[in-house]
PDB file of C-alpha atoms in Angstrom:
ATOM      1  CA  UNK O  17     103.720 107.812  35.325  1.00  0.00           C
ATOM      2  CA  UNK O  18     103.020 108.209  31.584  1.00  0.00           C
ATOM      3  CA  UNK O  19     101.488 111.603  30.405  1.00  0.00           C
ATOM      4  CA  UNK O  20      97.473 110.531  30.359  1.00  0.00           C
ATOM      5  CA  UNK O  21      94.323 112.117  30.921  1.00  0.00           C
ATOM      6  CA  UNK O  22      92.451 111.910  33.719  1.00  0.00           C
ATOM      7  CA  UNK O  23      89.597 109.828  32.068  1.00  0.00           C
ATOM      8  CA  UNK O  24      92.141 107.606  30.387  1.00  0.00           C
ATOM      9  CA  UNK O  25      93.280 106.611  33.929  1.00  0.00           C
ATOM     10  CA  UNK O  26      89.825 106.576  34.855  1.00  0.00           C
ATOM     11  CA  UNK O  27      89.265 103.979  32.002  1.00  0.00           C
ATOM     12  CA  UNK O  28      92.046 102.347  32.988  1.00  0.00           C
ATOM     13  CA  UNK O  29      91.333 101.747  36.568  1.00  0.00           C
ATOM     14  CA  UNK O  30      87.574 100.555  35.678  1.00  0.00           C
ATOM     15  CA  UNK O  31      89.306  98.036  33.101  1.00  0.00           C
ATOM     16  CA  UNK O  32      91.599  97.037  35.661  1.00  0.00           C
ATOM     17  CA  UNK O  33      88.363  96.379  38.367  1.00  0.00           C
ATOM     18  CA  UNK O  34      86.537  94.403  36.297  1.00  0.00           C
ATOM     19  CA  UNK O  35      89.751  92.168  34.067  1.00  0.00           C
ATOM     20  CA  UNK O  36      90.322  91.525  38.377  1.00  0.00           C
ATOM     21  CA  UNK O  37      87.184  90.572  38.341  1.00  0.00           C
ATOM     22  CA  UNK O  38      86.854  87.999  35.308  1.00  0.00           C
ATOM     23  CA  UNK O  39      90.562  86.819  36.407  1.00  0.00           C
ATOM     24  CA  UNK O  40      89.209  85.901  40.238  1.00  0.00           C
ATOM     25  CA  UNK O  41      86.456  83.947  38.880  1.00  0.00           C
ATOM     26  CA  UNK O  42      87.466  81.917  35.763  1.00  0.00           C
ATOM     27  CA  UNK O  43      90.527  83.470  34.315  1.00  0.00           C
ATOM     28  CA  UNK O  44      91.436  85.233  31.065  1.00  0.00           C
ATOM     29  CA  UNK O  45      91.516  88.789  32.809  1.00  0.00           C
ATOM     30  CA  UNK O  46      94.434  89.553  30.247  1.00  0.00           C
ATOM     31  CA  UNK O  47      91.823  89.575  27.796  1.00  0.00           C
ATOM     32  CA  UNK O  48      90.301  93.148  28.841  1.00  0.00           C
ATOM     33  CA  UNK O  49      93.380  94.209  30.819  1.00  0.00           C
ATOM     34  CA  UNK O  50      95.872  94.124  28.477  1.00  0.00           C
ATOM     35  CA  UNK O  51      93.814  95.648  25.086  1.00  0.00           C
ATOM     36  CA  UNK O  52      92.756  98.335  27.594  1.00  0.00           C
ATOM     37  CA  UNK O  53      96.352  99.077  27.898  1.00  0.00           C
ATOM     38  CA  UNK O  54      97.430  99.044  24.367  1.00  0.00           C
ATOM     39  CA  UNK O  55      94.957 101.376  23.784  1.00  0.00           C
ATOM     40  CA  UNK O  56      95.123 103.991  26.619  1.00  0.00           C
ATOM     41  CA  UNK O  57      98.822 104.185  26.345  1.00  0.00           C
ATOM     42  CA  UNK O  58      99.371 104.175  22.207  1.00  0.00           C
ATOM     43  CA  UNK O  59     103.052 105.596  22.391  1.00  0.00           C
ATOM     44  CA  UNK O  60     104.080 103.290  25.314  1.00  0.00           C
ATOM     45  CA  UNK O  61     106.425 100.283  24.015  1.00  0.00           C
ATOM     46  CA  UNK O  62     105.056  97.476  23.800  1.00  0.00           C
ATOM     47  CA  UNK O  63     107.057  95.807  26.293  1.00  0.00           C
ATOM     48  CA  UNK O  64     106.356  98.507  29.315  1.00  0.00           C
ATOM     49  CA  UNK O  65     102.680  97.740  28.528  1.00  0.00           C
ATOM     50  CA  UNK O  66     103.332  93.892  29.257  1.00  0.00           C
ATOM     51  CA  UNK O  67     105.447  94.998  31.832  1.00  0.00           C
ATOM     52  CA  UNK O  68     102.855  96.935  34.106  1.00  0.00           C
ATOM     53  CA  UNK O  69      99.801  94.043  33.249  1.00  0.00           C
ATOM     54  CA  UNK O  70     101.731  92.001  34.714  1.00  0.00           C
ATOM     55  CA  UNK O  71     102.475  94.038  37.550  1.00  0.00           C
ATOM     56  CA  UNK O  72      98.715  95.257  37.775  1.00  0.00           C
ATOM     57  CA  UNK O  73      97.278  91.371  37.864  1.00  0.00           C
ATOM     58  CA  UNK O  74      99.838  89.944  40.298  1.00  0.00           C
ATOM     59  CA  UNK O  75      98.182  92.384  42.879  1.00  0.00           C
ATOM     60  CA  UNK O  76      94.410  91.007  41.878  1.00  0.00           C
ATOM     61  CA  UNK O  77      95.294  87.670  41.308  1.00  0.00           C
ATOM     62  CA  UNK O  78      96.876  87.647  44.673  1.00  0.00           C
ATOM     63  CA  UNK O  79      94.043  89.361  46.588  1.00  0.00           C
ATOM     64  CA  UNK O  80      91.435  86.369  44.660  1.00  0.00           C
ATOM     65  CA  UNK O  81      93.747  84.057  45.971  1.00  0.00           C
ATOM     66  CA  UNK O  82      93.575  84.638  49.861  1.00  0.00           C
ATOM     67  CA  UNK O  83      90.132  85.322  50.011  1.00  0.00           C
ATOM     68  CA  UNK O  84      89.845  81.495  48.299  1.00  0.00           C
ATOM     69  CA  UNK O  85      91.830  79.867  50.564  1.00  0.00           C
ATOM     70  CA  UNK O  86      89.981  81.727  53.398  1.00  0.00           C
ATOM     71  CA  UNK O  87      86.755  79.993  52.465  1.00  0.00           C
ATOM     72  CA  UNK O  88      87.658  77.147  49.835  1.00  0.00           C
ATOM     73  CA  UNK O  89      88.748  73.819  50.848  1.00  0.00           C
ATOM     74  CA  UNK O  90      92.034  74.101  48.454  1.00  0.00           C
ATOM     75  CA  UNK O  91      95.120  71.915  48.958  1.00  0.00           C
ATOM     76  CA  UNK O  92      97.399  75.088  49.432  1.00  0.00           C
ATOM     77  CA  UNK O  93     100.456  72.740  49.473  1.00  0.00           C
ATOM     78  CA  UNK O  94      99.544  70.713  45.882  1.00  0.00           C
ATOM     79  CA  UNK O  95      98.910  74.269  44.130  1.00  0.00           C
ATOM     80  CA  UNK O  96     102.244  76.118  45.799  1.00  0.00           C
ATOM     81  CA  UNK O  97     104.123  72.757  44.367  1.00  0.00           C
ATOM     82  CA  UNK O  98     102.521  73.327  40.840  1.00  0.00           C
ATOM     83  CA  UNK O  99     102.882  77.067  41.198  1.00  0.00           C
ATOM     84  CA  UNK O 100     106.666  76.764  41.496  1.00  0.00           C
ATOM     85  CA  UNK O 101     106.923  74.672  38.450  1.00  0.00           C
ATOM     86  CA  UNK O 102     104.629  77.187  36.997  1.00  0.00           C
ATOM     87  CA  UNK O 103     107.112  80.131  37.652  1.00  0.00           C
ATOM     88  CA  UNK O 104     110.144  78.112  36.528  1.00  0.00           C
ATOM     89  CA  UNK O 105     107.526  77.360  33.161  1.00  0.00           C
ATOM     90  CA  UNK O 106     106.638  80.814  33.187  1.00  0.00           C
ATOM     91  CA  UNK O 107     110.343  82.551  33.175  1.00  0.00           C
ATOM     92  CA  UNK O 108     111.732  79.689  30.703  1.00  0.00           C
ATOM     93  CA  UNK O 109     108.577  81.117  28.345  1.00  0.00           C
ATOM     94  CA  UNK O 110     109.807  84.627  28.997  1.00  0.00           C
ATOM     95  CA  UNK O 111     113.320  83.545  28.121  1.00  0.00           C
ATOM     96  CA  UNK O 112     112.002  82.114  24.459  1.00  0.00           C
ATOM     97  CA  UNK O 113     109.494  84.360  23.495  1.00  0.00           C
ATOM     98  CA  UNK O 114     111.680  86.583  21.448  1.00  0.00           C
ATOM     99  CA  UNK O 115     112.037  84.129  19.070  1.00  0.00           C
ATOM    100  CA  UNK O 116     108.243  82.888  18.773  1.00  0.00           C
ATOM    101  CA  UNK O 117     105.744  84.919  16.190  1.00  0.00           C
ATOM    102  CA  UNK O 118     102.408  85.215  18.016  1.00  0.00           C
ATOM    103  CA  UNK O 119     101.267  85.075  14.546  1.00  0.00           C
ATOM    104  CA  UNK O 120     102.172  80.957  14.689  1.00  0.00           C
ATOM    105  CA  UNK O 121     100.623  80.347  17.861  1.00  0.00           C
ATOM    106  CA  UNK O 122      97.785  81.859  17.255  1.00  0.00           C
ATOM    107  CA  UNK O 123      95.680  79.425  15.643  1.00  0.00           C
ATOM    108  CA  UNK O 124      96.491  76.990  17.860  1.00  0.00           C
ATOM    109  CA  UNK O 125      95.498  78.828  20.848  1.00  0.00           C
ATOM    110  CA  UNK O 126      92.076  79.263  18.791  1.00  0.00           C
ATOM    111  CA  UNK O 127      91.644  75.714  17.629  1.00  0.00           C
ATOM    112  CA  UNK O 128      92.567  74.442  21.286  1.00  0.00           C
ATOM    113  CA  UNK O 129      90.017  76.801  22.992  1.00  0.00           C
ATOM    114  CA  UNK O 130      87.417  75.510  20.602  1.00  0.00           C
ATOM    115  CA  UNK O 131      88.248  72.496  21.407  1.00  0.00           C
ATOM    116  CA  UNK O 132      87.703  73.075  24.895  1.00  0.00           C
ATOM    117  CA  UNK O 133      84.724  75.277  24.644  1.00  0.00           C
ATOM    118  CA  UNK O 134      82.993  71.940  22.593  1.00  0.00           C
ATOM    119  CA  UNK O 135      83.884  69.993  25.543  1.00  0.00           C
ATOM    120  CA  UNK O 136      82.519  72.365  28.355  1.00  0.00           C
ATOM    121  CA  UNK O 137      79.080  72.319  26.091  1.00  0.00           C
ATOM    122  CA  UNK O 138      78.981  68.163  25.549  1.00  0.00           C
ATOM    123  CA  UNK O 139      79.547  67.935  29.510  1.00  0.00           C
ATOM    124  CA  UNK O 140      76.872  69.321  31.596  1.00  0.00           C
ATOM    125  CA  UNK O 141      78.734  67.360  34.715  1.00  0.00           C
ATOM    126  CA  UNK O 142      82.080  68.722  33.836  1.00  0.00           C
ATOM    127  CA  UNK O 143      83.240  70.442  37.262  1.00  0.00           C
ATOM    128  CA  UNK O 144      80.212  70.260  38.832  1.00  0.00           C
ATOM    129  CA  UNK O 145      79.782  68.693  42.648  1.00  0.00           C
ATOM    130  CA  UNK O 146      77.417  66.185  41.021  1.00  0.00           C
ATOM    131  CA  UNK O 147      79.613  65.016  38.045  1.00  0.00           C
ATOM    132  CA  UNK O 148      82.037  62.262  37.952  1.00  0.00           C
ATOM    133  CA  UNK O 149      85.022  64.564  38.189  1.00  0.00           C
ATOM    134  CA  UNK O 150      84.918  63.965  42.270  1.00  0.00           C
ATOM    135  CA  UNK O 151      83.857  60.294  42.453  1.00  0.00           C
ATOM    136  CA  UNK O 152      87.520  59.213  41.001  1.00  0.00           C
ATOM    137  CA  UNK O 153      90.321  58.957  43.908  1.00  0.00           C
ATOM    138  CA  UNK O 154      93.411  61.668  42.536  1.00  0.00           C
ATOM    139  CA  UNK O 155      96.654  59.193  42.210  1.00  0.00           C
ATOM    140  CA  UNK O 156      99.875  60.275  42.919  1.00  0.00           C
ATOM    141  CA  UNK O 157     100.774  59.690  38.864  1.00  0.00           C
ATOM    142  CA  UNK O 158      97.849  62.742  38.839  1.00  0.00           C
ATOM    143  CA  UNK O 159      99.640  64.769  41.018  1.00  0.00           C
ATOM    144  CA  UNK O 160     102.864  64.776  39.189  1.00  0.00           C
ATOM    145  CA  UNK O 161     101.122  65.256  35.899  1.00  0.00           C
ATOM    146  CA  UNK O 162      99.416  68.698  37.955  1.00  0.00           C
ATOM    147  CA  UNK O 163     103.026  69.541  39.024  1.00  0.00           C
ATOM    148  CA  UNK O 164     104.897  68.905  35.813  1.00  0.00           C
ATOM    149  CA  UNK O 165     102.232  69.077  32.845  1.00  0.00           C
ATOM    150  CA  UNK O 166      99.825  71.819  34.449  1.00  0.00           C
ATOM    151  CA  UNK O 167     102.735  73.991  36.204  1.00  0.00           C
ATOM    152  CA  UNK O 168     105.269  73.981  33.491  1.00  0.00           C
ATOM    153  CA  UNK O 169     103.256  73.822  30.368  1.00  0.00           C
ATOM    154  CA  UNK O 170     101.006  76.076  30.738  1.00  0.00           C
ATOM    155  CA  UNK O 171     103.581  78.210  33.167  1.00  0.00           C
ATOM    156  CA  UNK O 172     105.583  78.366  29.890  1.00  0.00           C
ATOM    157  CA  UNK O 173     102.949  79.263  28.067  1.00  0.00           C
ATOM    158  CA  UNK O 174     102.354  82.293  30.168  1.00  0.00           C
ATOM    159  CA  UNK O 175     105.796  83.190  29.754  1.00  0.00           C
ATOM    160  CA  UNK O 176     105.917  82.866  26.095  1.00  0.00           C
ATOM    161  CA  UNK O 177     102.412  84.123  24.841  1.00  0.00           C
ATOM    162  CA  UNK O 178      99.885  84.366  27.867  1.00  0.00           C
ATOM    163  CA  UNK O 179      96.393  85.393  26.699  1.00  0.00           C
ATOM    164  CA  UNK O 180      94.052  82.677  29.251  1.00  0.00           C
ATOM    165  CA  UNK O 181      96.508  81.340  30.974  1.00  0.00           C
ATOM    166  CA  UNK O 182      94.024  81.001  33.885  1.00  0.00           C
ATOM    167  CA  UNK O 183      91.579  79.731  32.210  1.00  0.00           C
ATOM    168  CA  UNK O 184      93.851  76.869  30.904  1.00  0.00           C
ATOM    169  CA  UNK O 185      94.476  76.347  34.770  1.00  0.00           C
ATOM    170  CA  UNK O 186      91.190  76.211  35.748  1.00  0.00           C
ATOM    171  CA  UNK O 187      90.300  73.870  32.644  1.00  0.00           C
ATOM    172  CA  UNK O 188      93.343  71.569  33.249  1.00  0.00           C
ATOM    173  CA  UNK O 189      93.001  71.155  37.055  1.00  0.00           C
ATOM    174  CA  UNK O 190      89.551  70.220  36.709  1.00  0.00           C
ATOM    175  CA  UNK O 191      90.366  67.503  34.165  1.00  0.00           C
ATOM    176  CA  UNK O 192      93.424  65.933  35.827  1.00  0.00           C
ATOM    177  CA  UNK O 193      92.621  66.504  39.953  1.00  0.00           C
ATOM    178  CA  UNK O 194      89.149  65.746  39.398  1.00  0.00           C
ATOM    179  CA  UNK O 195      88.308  68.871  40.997  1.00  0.00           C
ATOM    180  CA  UNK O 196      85.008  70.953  41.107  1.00  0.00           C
ATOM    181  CA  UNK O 197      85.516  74.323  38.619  1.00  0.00           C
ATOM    182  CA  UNK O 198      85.131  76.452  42.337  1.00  0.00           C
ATOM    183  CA  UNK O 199      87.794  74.695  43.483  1.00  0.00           C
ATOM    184  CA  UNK O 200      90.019  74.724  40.134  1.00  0.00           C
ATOM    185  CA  UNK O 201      89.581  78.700  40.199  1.00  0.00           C
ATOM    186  CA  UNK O 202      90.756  79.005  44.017  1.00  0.00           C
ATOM    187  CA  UNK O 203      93.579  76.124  42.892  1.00  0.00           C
ATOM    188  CA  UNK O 204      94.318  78.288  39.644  1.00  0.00           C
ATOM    189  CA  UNK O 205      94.830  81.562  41.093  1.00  0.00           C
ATOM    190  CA  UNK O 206      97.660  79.966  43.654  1.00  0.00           C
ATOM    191  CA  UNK O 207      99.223  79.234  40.508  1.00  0.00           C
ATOM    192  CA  UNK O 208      98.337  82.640  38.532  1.00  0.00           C
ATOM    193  CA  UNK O 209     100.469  84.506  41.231  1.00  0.00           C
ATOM    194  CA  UNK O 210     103.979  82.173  40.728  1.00  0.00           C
ATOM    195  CA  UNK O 211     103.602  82.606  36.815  1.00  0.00           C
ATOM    196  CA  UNK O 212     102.525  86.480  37.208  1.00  0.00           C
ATOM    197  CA  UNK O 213     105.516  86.267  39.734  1.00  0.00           C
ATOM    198  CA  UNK O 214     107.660  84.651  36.779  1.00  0.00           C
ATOM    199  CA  UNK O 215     107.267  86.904  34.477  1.00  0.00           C
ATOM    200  CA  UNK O 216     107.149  90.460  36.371  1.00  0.00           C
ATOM    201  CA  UNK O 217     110.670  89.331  37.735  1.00  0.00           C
ATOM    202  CA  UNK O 218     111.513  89.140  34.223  1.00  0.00           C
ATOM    203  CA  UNK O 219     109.749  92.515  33.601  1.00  0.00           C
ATOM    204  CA  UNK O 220     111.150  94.499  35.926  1.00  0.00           C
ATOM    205  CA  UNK O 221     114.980  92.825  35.589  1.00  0.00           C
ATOM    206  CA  UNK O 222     114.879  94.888  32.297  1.00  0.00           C
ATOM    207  CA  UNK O 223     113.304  98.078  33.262  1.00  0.00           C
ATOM    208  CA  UNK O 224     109.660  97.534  31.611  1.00  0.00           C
ATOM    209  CA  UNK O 225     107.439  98.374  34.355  1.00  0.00           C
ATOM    210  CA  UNK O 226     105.524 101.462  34.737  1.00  0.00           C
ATOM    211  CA  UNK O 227     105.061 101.137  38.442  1.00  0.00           C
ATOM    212  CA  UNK O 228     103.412 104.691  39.387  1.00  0.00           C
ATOM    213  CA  UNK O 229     100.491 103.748  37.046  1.00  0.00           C
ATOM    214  CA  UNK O 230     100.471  99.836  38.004  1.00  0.00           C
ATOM    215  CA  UNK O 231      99.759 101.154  41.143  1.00  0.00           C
ATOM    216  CA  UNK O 232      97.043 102.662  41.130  1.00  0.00           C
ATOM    217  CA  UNK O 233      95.277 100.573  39.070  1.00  0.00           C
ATOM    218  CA  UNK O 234      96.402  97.682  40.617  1.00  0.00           C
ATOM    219  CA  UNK O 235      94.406  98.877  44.079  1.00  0.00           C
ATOM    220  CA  UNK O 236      90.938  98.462  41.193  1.00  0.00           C
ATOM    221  CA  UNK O 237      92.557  95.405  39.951  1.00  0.00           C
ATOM    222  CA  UNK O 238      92.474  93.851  43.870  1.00  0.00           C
ATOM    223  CA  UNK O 239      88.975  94.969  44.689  1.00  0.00           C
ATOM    224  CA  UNK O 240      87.620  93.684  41.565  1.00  0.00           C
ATOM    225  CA  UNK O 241      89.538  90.099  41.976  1.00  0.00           C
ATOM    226  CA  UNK O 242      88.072  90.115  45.773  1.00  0.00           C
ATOM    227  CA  UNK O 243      84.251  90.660  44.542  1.00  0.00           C
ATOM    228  CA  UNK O 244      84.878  87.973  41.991  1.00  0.00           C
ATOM    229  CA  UNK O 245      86.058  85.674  44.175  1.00  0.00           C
ATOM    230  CA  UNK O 246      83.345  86.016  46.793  1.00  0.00           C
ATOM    231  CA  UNK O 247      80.756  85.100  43.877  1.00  0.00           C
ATOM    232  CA  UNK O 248      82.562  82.615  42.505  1.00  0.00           C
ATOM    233  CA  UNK O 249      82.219  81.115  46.059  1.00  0.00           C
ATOM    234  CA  UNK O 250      78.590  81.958  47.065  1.00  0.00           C
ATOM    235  CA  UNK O 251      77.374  81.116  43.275  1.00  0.00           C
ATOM    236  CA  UNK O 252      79.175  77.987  42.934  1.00  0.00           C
ATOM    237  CA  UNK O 253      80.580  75.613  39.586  1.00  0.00           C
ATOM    238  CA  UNK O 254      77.226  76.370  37.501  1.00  0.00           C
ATOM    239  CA  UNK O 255      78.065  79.930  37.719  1.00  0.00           C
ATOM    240  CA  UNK O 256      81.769  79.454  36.981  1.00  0.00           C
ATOM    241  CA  UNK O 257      80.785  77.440  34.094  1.00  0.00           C
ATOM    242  CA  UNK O 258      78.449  80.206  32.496  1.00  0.00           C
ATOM    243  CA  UNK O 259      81.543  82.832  33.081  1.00  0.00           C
ATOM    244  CA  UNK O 260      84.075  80.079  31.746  1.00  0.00           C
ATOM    245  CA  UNK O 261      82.207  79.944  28.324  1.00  0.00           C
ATOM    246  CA  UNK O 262      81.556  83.836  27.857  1.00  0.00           C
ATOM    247  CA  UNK O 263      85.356  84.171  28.601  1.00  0.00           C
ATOM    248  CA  UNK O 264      86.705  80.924  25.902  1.00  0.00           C
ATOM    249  CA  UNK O 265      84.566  82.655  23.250  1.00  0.00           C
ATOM    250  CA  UNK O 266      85.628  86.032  23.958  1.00  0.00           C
ATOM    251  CA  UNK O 267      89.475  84.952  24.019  1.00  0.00           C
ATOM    252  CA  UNK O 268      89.009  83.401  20.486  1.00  0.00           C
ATOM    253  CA  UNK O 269      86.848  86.229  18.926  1.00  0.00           C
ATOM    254  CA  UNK O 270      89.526  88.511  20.367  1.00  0.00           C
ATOM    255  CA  UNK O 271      92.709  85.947  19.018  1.00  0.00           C
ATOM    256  CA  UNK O 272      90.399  85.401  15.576  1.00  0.00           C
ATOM    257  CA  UNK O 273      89.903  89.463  15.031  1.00  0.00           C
ATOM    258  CA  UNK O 274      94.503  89.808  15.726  1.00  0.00           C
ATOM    259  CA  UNK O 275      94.750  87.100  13.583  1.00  0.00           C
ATOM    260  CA  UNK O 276      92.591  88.659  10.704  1.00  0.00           C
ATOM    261  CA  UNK O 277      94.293  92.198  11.344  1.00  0.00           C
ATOM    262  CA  UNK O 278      97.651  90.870  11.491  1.00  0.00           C
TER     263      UNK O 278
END
């Protein structure tokens, strides 16, 4: 355990609760997790920081995960076959990202999240139970672009630079499986824990992990991805779709103001 105060780990633990919270529902937890890190632990490398997120959201994201499958008609099999192509993605990503600038990617990340928020706002119907997202049959050429496309790409992408990797999951599910955004987020978080799963192996191969601290705030991290998850549920896509928005334009403020600072 690092040398902190006892209100920075209070911080901490309430940052934890509620990036568990944003994670269960839509994705992009990362987003308040991680800066909550850098910033309570300034003299911690940069790599231990990484190192206990990652170890922190596994625990939340996993928690989400079996209270969706508990009351969300998911295809558990379909997301565990993306999810392993996700961790594969993810570790490959880990493997690379020495040798990628965050500084190059960022824009892209920011144009494509536009791109997507534009999208959301043009389609009212998008993941909704009374759009056309469920009226078209899921072929098996769908499937293996979920698997291959959705599991590696974006697992890689977790590996390699990671900020909304969830909410890429939740966006990309919905597009290609035709599936309601309640149903993407239960699907997504299946897939959160392989790439989390990826990339803590990674983590803790090399020593980068705080673990006393990820503990603790990892037991915030779980309730908060447990409430989240029950609302997502009871409050259904038009709720998800609200969050989903708040969260795009939040992750490209936050990628906009690194880029500027950089």
């Amino acid at each position: 355990m690092p040398d902190i105060t006892l209100t920075t780990l209070v911080l901490l633990c309430l940052a934890a609760a509620a990036a568990g919270w944003i994670d269960a529902v839509v994705g992009g937890g990362g987003l308040l997790l991680l800066p909550a890190l850098l910033l309570g632990l300034p003299n911690v490398p940069a790599a231990h920081v990484l190192g206990t997120n990652k170890a922190v959201a596994i625990v939340g994201t996993s928690g989400a995960a079996i209270t969706y499958v508990r009351r969300a008609p998911v295809r558990v099999g379909l997301a565990v076959r993306v999810g392993l192509m996700a961790l594969a993605g993810s570790m490959a990503g880990a493997f690379f990202a020495a040798g990628i600038s965050s500084e190059v990617l960022r824009p892209v990340i920011m144009v494509a999240l536009l791109g997507v928020a534009a999208f959301v706002l043009l389609r009212p119907s998008f993941g909704t139970a009374a759009g056309d997202t469920d009226a078209r049959p899921v072929t098996r050429a769908r499937i293996v672009t979920a698997v291959v496309l959705v599991g590696g790409g974006i697992g890689f992408y977790d590996g390699l630079f990671g900020p909304g990797t969830g909410t890429f999951l939740v966006l990309a599910l919905t597009a290609v499986l035709h599936l309601d955004l309640v149903t993407a987020s239960a699907t997504a978080k299946i897939v959160n824990v392989c790439t989390n799963a990826g990339a803590l192996a990674m983590f803790a191969y090399q020593g980068t992990v705080l673990w006393q601290l990820a503990a603790v705030m990892a037991v915030f991290n779980l309730a908060g991805g447990m409430a989240g998850a029950r609302m997502a549920l009871s409050r259904g896509s038009g709720f998800v779709r609200a969050v989903l928005l708040t969260v795009v334009f939040s992750l490209v403020a936050k990628l906009g103001y690194d880029q500027w600072t950089a």
